[in-house]
Amino acid sequence: MNKVSLIIKKELYRVFGDRKLIFSLYVLPVIITIAIYSLMGSMIGKMTKDITEHTSIVTVVNATGDFKWAIDQSGFADGAEITYIDSDDYATRKNDIEEEIKNGNIDLVVNLPENFDEDAKAYMAGEGGMPSMDVYYNADENYSSRANSVFNSTALSVYKNSLLSERYGDVDLLEAVNINTVSLSKDSTGNATFMKMLLPYMVIMILFAGVMSVGVDAIAGEKERGTLASMLISPVKRREIAAGKMISMAILSGISAVVTTGAMVLSFTLLGSNSGLDGMGFSAVNFSAAQIIELLLIMLSLVLFYVSVISLIAVYSGNTKTANSVISPIYMVIILMGMMTMFRTGSTTPSYLYAIPVYGNALAISDITSNELGLMNFIISFVATIGLGAIITVLVTKAFNNEKLMFNA
Amino acid sequence: MIEINGITKIYKLSAKKKKELKTNKDVKIAVNDLSLIAEPGQITGLLGPNGAGKTTTLRCVSTLLTPNKGYVKVCGHDTVKEAEKVRDSICFLTNEIKLDEHFTVDYLFTFFGRIKNLDDATIEKRKKELFDAFEMNNFKDKKIEELSTGMKQKASIVVNLVNDPEVVIFDEPTSGLDIVTAKAVLDYLKKLRSEGKTVIVSTHIMSEAEKLCDKVAMIIGGRKVIEGTIPEILAETKTDDLEDAFFKLYMENTGADKEESHE
């Protein structure tokens, strides 16, 4: 049997023959992913529901008969507990009421001035200026913000329209332009803005974490424990050992990436339909077969690149502690590169940026989600990542032949 | 057969190492122009204090290190140019080389058998022989991590002997072993000698060398100071036992070193 495949088999058996390792590598990340997103989703959902169901505490000062009618007619009164007070009452308690708004005890205060009725009637008759009223709310409070927006779209809207139609007859005459708003995006993008921001970041981070968790131990750990030496005195070429180690690392971390991404997609799908995440684009992403293949190829090139980088660090480190301390800052750079794609503006990104490993891959993944990835940019990203990975792999193989690195001699 | 021909091994010292060794020198000559021949059917012993260069010499023989000068041939193959052929005919046992704790003795035996180009039938045959000889049958399905220190050492020996190597290199064979396991190991080394294998061991236990070795070479400060059968060494040093011989040579040679450094 080929010695590379013998080594790969042993490395895989090492993980899959150990329930504890399977649990920590594959089961735990899935549980955590699903738990985090489920919790996030249900909390957002609960919060949204709570805000919607909350009975707004509203105080209306000096309400006219017409205004009260509008409040009842618009349905605003159904979701609100309204207290009507007069101007004198308001004048004496003004400071207290403002304090109550700040504290979140009152959600909304509508203050109609004393002469409001006359002003409104004059306006309806086509005389005089517009009547005015003051609306107080607290933008920091969810309940208050919602009360304000609902008040605007219901009671106030009904009242305004009744004033206008009284004055001008047909309200539509007041519209300068009839606007039909339709959001247009390329095929399958839908409402995927959030996904477009999140997916590249998630993919490049999860893949790195996967390689990191298996790679450091497979090389630096074995060096530290003295188990690598037993391979080095066996009749097997050093490059075969390096290849066996690196391929098994790629397989193990590839599985972990697929499992974790699967768990993420699963939790988004479960949450998408019944939570506040629905509108954020999770349920709007539908990948075509070609897009999935592109995504998988990018992930493959990234895994190979990561495996080479981590192997190089591990082989140059005397022990796992040193390896991990070198990898930590690199992990932060990787996260930063993923985040950089989140804030991309403008319509075109120069092609040479796609040649930067990790960043270029993140750009390509981001483009896939919006169906904007051109073949040229895809090839640039793929070839550059694989190419650099191959160069680093050669360095790793050379390091396996270096007695100083292998035995701290 | 092992032919060590004038090897010198020099380590560059890092700043940290310099501090550890309390020296200002940039290099350490671990082995200095050392020549030795280990014949088949004999147990050859390398004797010397810690840091004398015994382990470095054995690592050069087992292809792990490349000498700066000189060469080593094992069964006629150069350890640098034909490293893989050399690795096919040797077994190198040391405390520093360990078995992966996650696997069972049985699994590793089969794995290394395949790595060492054996077919499965031969592996099974060797497994029976060695597991019987080292009384490993009750432990073969246990993971290495579940074994005691002595059992781990035995497992390591058994696994490394899978390919019935022509040359057995053993760095400190009884180090860390209890008296019973130590005897089993020494008896097996004698058995290998009787089968015509070349065995080379390093030790700092003189009584062990006296009982075990057909020929010894004493190494002090990286240099070979004497070589021969035990009666030859005793005659040359005019001493009664190997320990006295060693101390006599040690005083002579470390004294000489001091004079050199004064110059």
Coordinates of C-alpha atoms in Angstrom, one line a residue, chain A residues 200-212 302 305-307 309-310 313 326-342 357-362 385:
Chain A
P200 CA -17.3 35.4 3.5
Y201 CA -16.3 36.3 7.0
M202 CA -17.8 33.1 8.5
V203 CA -16.3 30.8 5.8
I204 CA -12.8 32.1 6.0
M205 CA -12.9 32.1 9.8
I206 CA -14.5 28.7 10.3
L207 CA -12.1 27.0 7.9
F208 CA -9.1 28.5 9.7
A209 CA -10.3 27.4 13.1
G210 CA -10.9 23.9 11.7
V211 CA -7.3 23.6 10.3
M212 CA -5.9 25.2 13.4
L302 CA -8.5 28.1 1.2
F305 CA -3.6 27.3 1.8
Y306 CA -4.4 27.3 5.5
V307 CA -3.0 23.7 5.9
V309 CA 0.5 28.0 6.6
I310 CA -0.3 26.1 9.8
I313 CA 4.3 27.3 11.6
V326 CA 2.4 32.4 16.6
I327 CA -0.9 31.4 15.1
S328 CA -3.1 33.7 17.3
P329 CA -2.0 37.0 15.7
I330 CA -2.4 35.4 12.2
Y331 CA -5.9 34.3 13.2
M332 CA -6.7 38.0 14.0
V333 CA -5.4 39.1 10.6
I334 CA -7.6 36.4 9.0
I335 CA -10.6 37.7 10.9
L336 CA -9.8 41.3 9.9
M337 CA -9.5 40.3 6.2
G338 CA -12.9 38.7 6.4
M339 CA -14.4 41.8 8.0
M340 CA -12.8 44.1 5.4
T341 CA -15.1 42.6 2.7
M342 CA -18.1 43.6 4.8
P357 CA -5.0 35.0 -0.4
V358 CA -7.8 35.0 2.1
Y359 CA -8.9 38.6 1.2
G360 CA -9.3 37.6 -2.4
N361 CA -11.2 34.5 -1.4
A362 CA -13.5 36.5 0.9
T385 CA -4.3 30.8 -3.4

